[in-house]
């Protein structure tokens, strides 16, 4: 048991936009790092592991096991084990929620998942958004660009809104042109930004509402870093939503935990 | 007060061409750009699929898809609602033209918008090629809305007989009506082709299709009990071949294949056993099967209109009169249909549950072709019923294009992890066998 606790394992989550690595000893995160995935998932996985280890002043030879997850999981050829991001998100969220079952919303770059996590981090059921990008991190990024800001700037703008605009397009490409036409109509950026968050929140909420209401709602993935999206979700669902610590690393951590 | 009247010309227009089948020359320009029919996927791909199969007898089935034209002695039809036995008894070959292919669907988008059912688009794509150039007649049932309009659109290409079966009918009152519709078809064929369709010929045709059903059941059972020997792709190639193959030929080829398969070593496949149900799965659009295989899920049984629905039910003749035969056909084709337009979703759920019990199924995957609405509309309800029975149910919505393969695989792998299946064991075994 003691020796098992000393073991160092790495979880690498190769997402569509960013690649995350968490180095874990026992169950404690001892180092983590995040980089853009760019075009080569395998390269990104190597680089992020190297950097995470460098940050923790650890030698690669100490790493006992590497678990990969995320859309590029099978491209990480040096991984000892592969798990899907759904199972990993469930395991990470369950651990960070003090081993309590919950409903997990994971907003990533190209996927949004809603996962019902039961006892022992078991995935009871899950839903993923359709193949298009509406309701994902990518959508937020595109909308931020249309409004000449970044994702954090989008949240600040939304906070100052008085009359959120309504954005109806469910397709991110059309939503962009909708935003452009709202700007042309003279609607202020603040109201458009708030409208963007509400439109994503509505899409995520329709997924959440397909699950039983009793469970606590947790929020992770890159999307959870956006305070604007968090507020819009709480408003739309009329529920409290807990953001997990270091939300972008939940899946990478969960990959390690799920592999045990 | 002035009496309101029909517009004279309008009054009798609102009727389907049931009694008056034929061609609609006005619509001919719809298909003005006929292109030569090329095999809907590259020969390399076909060879690749064939190479993956350890069964030599599969070559017979692949061979069928290389024909480039339908011959004059055939009658084309759609759905598993058309009594093939009547067509066979007329001395003609029934050819089911339900196709799914991304390249055909793209060519069909020149006639209908991209936001239409991929099966309808694929069929229109096929109709825009010279594949149907010599086809004299199409029999099209009024199953879904798509098929109804297809009957009108395709009358631009060839003569169409629209078989209106009346949706949602129930078994006791429906059977005599359906038998009557089949009788009309029989008399139409007699007149159209100047042939006699005797009881004896129908009975002979029934014994052909019943032999086919027996072969199919052996295939179905074999796959369920010997997972990993005949792959899901091989299986759906075989069922798709039954659409265009003569029942006698198909039966012989399938029995040959089963003999060969029985001689292969068992695969000890440990993958979760899946009942695959939903929209039709027809050669060559096998994305769902390929991704399920990659995700380590074994299709142990299926319940689609392209396989089970097309081949599982026999003709049970109680009475050898013409009416008795037609009733038996109505029972097989319409009362026994799996089409959501005819089958109540509770009964479909019952069939799923009984197959799940019989074949020790771990989960049901319900395949929805995007915009194939009748299947999509019942998905949530089916999920609810099966969940209450403790059977995991997972619906997958996709189309014929390949851009969502990555997401599909993630979903299916996550689903496998959710139902507690271990990874890639079946695949590893297959690879070591190669």
Short mmCIF file of N, CA, C and O in Angstrom, two decimals, chain A residues 70-71 73-74 82-88 110-111 113 122-132 210-212, chain B residues 294 370 380 383 387 393-394 397-399 401 403-407 409-419 423:
data_model
loop_
_atom_site.label_atom_id
_atom_site.label_comp_id
_atom_site.label_asym_id
_atom_site.label_seq_id
_atom_site.Cartn_x
_atom_site.Cartn_y
_atom_site.Cartn_z
N UNK A 70 -9.15 12.13 -23.99
CA UNK A 70 -9.41 13.24 -24.91
C UNK A 70 -9.48 12.75 -26.34
O UNK A 70 -9.18 11.58 -26.61
N UNK A 71 -9.83 13.65 -27.27
CA UNK A 71 -10.06 13.17 -28.64
C UNK A 71 -8.79 12.61 -29.28
O UNK A 71 -8.84 11.76 -30.15
N UNK A 73 -6.61 10.74 -27.73
CA UNK A 73 -6.08 9.74 -26.80
C UNK A 73 -5.34 8.59 -27.47
O UNK A 73 -4.36 8.10 -26.95
N UNK A 74 -5.80 8.20 -28.65
CA UNK A 74 -5.16 7.05 -29.29
C UNK A 74 -3.88 7.45 -30.03
O UNK A 74 -3.14 6.60 -30.48
N UNK A 82 -5.58 3.80 -22.06
CA UNK A 82 -6.44 4.81 -22.68
C UNK A 82 -7.81 4.75 -22.01
O UNK A 82 -8.34 3.66 -21.82
N UNK A 83 -8.36 5.88 -21.65
CA UNK A 83 -9.77 5.90 -21.23
C UNK A 83 -10.46 7.05 -21.97
O UNK A 83 -9.79 7.97 -22.43
N UNK A 84 -11.77 6.97 -22.09
CA UNK A 84 -12.46 8.07 -22.77
C UNK A 84 -12.64 9.22 -21.80
O UNK A 84 -12.62 9.03 -20.58
N UNK A 85 -12.85 10.40 -22.37
CA UNK A 85 -12.98 11.59 -21.53
C UNK A 85 -14.24 11.56 -20.67
O UNK A 85 -14.32 12.25 -19.67
N UNK A 86 -15.23 10.75 -21.08
CA UNK A 86 -16.46 10.70 -20.28
C UNK A 86 -16.18 9.99 -18.95
O UNK A 86 -16.48 10.51 -17.86
N UNK A 87 -15.56 8.82 -19.03
CA UNK A 87 -15.21 8.08 -17.83
C UNK A 87 -14.23 8.88 -16.98
O UNK A 87 -14.34 8.93 -15.75
N UNK A 88 -13.27 9.54 -17.64
CA UNK A 88 -12.27 10.31 -16.92
C UNK A 88 -12.90 11.50 -16.20
O UNK A 88 -12.61 11.75 -15.02
N UNK A 110 -14.53 21.22 -28.31
CA UNK A 110 -15.48 20.86 -29.36
C UNK A 110 -16.64 19.99 -28.87
O UNK A 110 -17.51 19.65 -29.64
N UNK A 111 -16.61 19.61 -27.59
CA UNK A 111 -17.69 18.79 -27.05
C UNK A 111 -18.23 19.40 -25.77
O UNK A 111 -17.49 19.97 -25.00
N UNK A 113 -20.37 17.80 -22.59
CA UNK A 113 -20.91 16.55 -22.07
C UNK A 113 -21.64 16.80 -20.78
O UNK A 113 -21.23 17.65 -19.99
N UNK A 122 -19.08 5.77 -10.97
CA UNK A 122 -19.63 5.05 -12.11
C UNK A 122 -20.43 6.01 -13.01
O UNK A 122 -21.22 6.81 -12.50
N UNK A 123 -20.22 5.90 -14.32
CA UNK A 123 -21.04 6.70 -15.24
C UNK A 123 -22.40 6.01 -15.36
O UNK A 123 -22.49 4.89 -15.84
N UNK A 124 -23.43 6.69 -14.86
CA UNK A 124 -24.76 6.09 -14.94
C UNK A 124 -25.36 6.34 -16.31
O UNK A 124 -25.99 5.48 -16.91
N UNK A 125 -25.12 7.54 -16.81
CA UNK A 125 -25.66 7.93 -18.11
C UNK A 125 -24.94 9.19 -18.56
O UNK A 125 -24.42 9.92 -17.72
N UNK A 126 -24.91 9.43 -19.85
CA UNK A 126 -24.30 10.68 -20.29
C UNK A 126 -24.89 11.13 -21.63
O UNK A 126 -25.46 10.33 -22.36
N UNK A 127 -24.75 12.41 -21.88
CA UNK A 127 -25.17 12.97 -23.18
C UNK A 127 -24.02 13.81 -23.71
O UNK A 127 -23.31 14.45 -22.95
N UNK A 128 -23.87 13.80 -25.03
CA UNK A 128 -22.88 14.68 -25.64
C UNK A 128 -23.58 15.51 -26.69
O UNK A 128 -24.55 15.06 -27.29
N UNK A 129 -23.07 16.73 -26.91
CA UNK A 129 -23.70 17.56 -27.93
C UNK A 129 -23.52 16.92 -29.30
O UNK A 129 -22.67 16.06 -29.50
N UNK A 130 -24.32 17.37 -30.22
CA UNK A 130 -24.24 16.86 -31.58
C UNK A 130 -22.91 17.25 -32.19
O UNK A 130 -22.11 17.91 -31.58
N UNK A 131 -22.73 16.83 -33.46
CA UNK A 131 -21.41 17.05 -34.04
C UNK A 131 -21.04 18.52 -34.21
O UNK A 131 -19.88 18.83 -34.38
N UNK A 132 -21.99 19.44 -34.15
CA UNK A 132 -21.61 20.82 -34.41
C UNK A 132 -21.09 21.49 -33.14
O UNK A 132 -21.20 20.98 -32.04
N UNK A 210 -32.56 16.56 -19.04
CA UNK A 210 -32.92 15.17 -19.33
C UNK A 210 -32.49 14.24 -18.20
O UNK A 210 -32.74 13.04 -18.26
N UNK A 211 -31.86 14.80 -17.17
CA UNK A 211 -31.41 13.96 -16.04
C UNK A 211 -32.24 14.29 -14.81
O UNK A 211 -32.82 15.37 -14.72
N UNK A 212 -32.26 13.38 -13.81
CA UNK A 212 -33.01 13.65 -12.58
C UNK A 212 -32.50 14.92 -11.90
O UNK A 212 -31.31 15.22 -11.95
N UNK B 294 -14.51 -0.55 -33.94
CA UNK B 294 -13.34 0.13 -33.37
C UNK B 294 -13.51 0.34 -31.88
O UNK B 294 -12.55 0.29 -31.11
N UNK B 370 -29.77 10.80 -39.31
CA UNK B 370 -30.26 12.17 -39.14
C UNK B 370 -31.31 12.48 -40.20
O UNK B 370 -31.11 12.16 -41.37
N UNK B 380 -36.64 8.56 -27.65
CA UNK B 380 -36.69 8.85 -26.21
C UNK B 380 -37.67 7.93 -25.50
O UNK B 380 -37.40 7.48 -24.38
N UNK B 383 -36.12 4.53 -25.13
CA UNK B 383 -35.09 4.61 -24.10
C UNK B 383 -35.72 4.46 -22.71
O UNK B 383 -35.24 3.72 -21.85
N UNK B 387 -35.03 1.38 -20.26
CA UNK B 387 -34.36 1.73 -19.00
C UNK B 387 -35.12 1.12 -17.82
O UNK B 387 -34.51 0.60 -16.89
N UNK B 393 -29.70 1.61 -22.94
CA UNK B 393 -30.15 1.99 -24.28
C UNK B 393 -29.40 3.25 -24.68
O UNK B 393 -29.31 4.20 -23.91
N UNK B 394 -28.84 3.24 -25.86
CA UNK B 394 -28.02 4.37 -26.27
C UNK B 394 -28.38 4.72 -27.69
O UNK B 394 -28.32 3.86 -28.57
N UNK B 397 -27.12 9.38 -33.25
CA UNK B 397 -27.68 10.04 -34.42
C UNK B 397 -26.54 10.50 -35.32
O UNK B 397 -25.63 11.18 -34.87
N UNK B 398 -26.60 10.11 -36.56
CA UNK B 398 -25.53 10.50 -37.47
C UNK B 398 -26.06 10.47 -38.90
O UNK B 398 -27.22 10.12 -39.12
N UNK B 399 -25.21 10.86 -39.87
CA UNK B 399 -25.66 10.74 -41.25
C UNK B 399 -24.67 9.89 -42.02
O UNK B 399 -23.91 9.14 -41.41
N UNK B 401 -22.18 10.88 -43.92
CA UNK B 401 -20.85 11.44 -44.11
C UNK B 401 -19.93 11.03 -42.95
O UNK B 401 -20.40 10.59 -41.91
N UNK B 403 -17.56 12.92 -41.19
CA UNK B 403 -16.83 13.90 -40.39
C UNK B 403 -17.00 13.74 -38.88
O UNK B 403 -16.23 14.28 -38.11
N UNK B 404 -18.00 12.98 -38.43
CA UNK B 404 -18.20 12.86 -36.99
C UNK B 404 -17.68 11.52 -36.43
O UNK B 404 -18.02 11.14 -35.32
N UNK B 405 -16.85 10.84 -37.19
CA UNK B 405 -16.33 9.54 -36.74
C UNK B 405 -15.66 9.63 -35.36
O UNK B 405 -15.86 8.77 -34.51
N UNK B 406 -14.83 10.68 -35.18
CA UNK B 406 -14.11 10.84 -33.92
C UNK B 406 -15.07 10.94 -32.75
O UNK B 406 -14.94 10.23 -31.75
N UNK B 407 -16.07 11.82 -32.89
CA UNK B 407 -17.05 12.00 -31.82
C UNK B 407 -17.84 10.72 -31.58
O UNK B 407 -18.11 10.36 -30.44
N UNK B 409 -16.92 7.70 -32.09
CA UNK B 409 -16.09 6.70 -31.42
C UNK B 409 -15.97 7.01 -29.94
O UNK B 409 -16.07 6.11 -29.11
N UNK B 410 -15.77 8.29 -29.62
CA UNK B 410 -15.69 8.66 -28.21
C UNK B 410 -16.98 8.26 -27.48
O UNK B 410 -16.95 7.69 -26.40
N UNK B 411 -18.10 8.57 -28.11
CA UNK B 411 -19.38 8.24 -27.48
C UNK B 411 -19.54 6.75 -27.25
O UNK B 411 -19.95 6.30 -26.18
N UNK B 412 -19.21 5.99 -28.30
CA UNK B 412 -19.42 4.55 -28.19
C UNK B 412 -18.43 3.92 -27.21
O UNK B 412 -18.79 3.01 -26.46
N UNK B 413 -17.20 4.42 -27.20
CA UNK B 413 -16.23 3.88 -26.24
C UNK B 413 -16.65 4.23 -24.82
O UNK B 413 -16.55 3.41 -23.91
N UNK B 414 -17.11 5.48 -24.63
CA UNK B 414 -17.57 5.88 -23.30
C UNK B 414 -18.76 5.02 -22.89
O UNK B 414 -18.88 4.63 -21.72
N UNK B 415 -19.61 4.72 -23.86
CA UNK B 415 -20.77 3.88 -23.56
C UNK B 415 -20.30 2.48 -23.14
O UNK B 415 -20.82 1.89 -22.21
N UNK B 416 -19.29 1.96 -23.86
CA UNK B 416 -18.77 0.64 -23.50
C UNK B 416 -18.20 0.66 -22.08
O UNK B 416 -18.44 -0.24 -21.29
N UNK B 417 -17.44 1.73 -21.78
CA UNK B 417 -16.89 1.83 -20.42
C UNK B 417 -18.02 1.93 -19.40
O UNK B 417 -17.94 1.37 -18.32
N UNK B 418 -19.09 2.62 -19.80
CA UNK B 418 -20.22 2.79 -18.88
C UNK B 418 -20.90 1.47 -18.56
O UNK B 418 -21.25 1.21 -17.42
N UNK B 419 -21.07 0.62 -19.59
CA UNK B 419 -21.74 -0.65 -19.32
C UNK B 419 -20.76 -1.70 -18.80
O UNK B 419 -21.11 -2.86 -18.62
N UNK B 423 -11.88 -3.48 -22.81
CA UNK B 423 -11.57 -2.91 -24.12
C UNK B 423 -10.88 -3.89 -25.07
O UNK B 423 -10.08 -4.71 -24.66
#
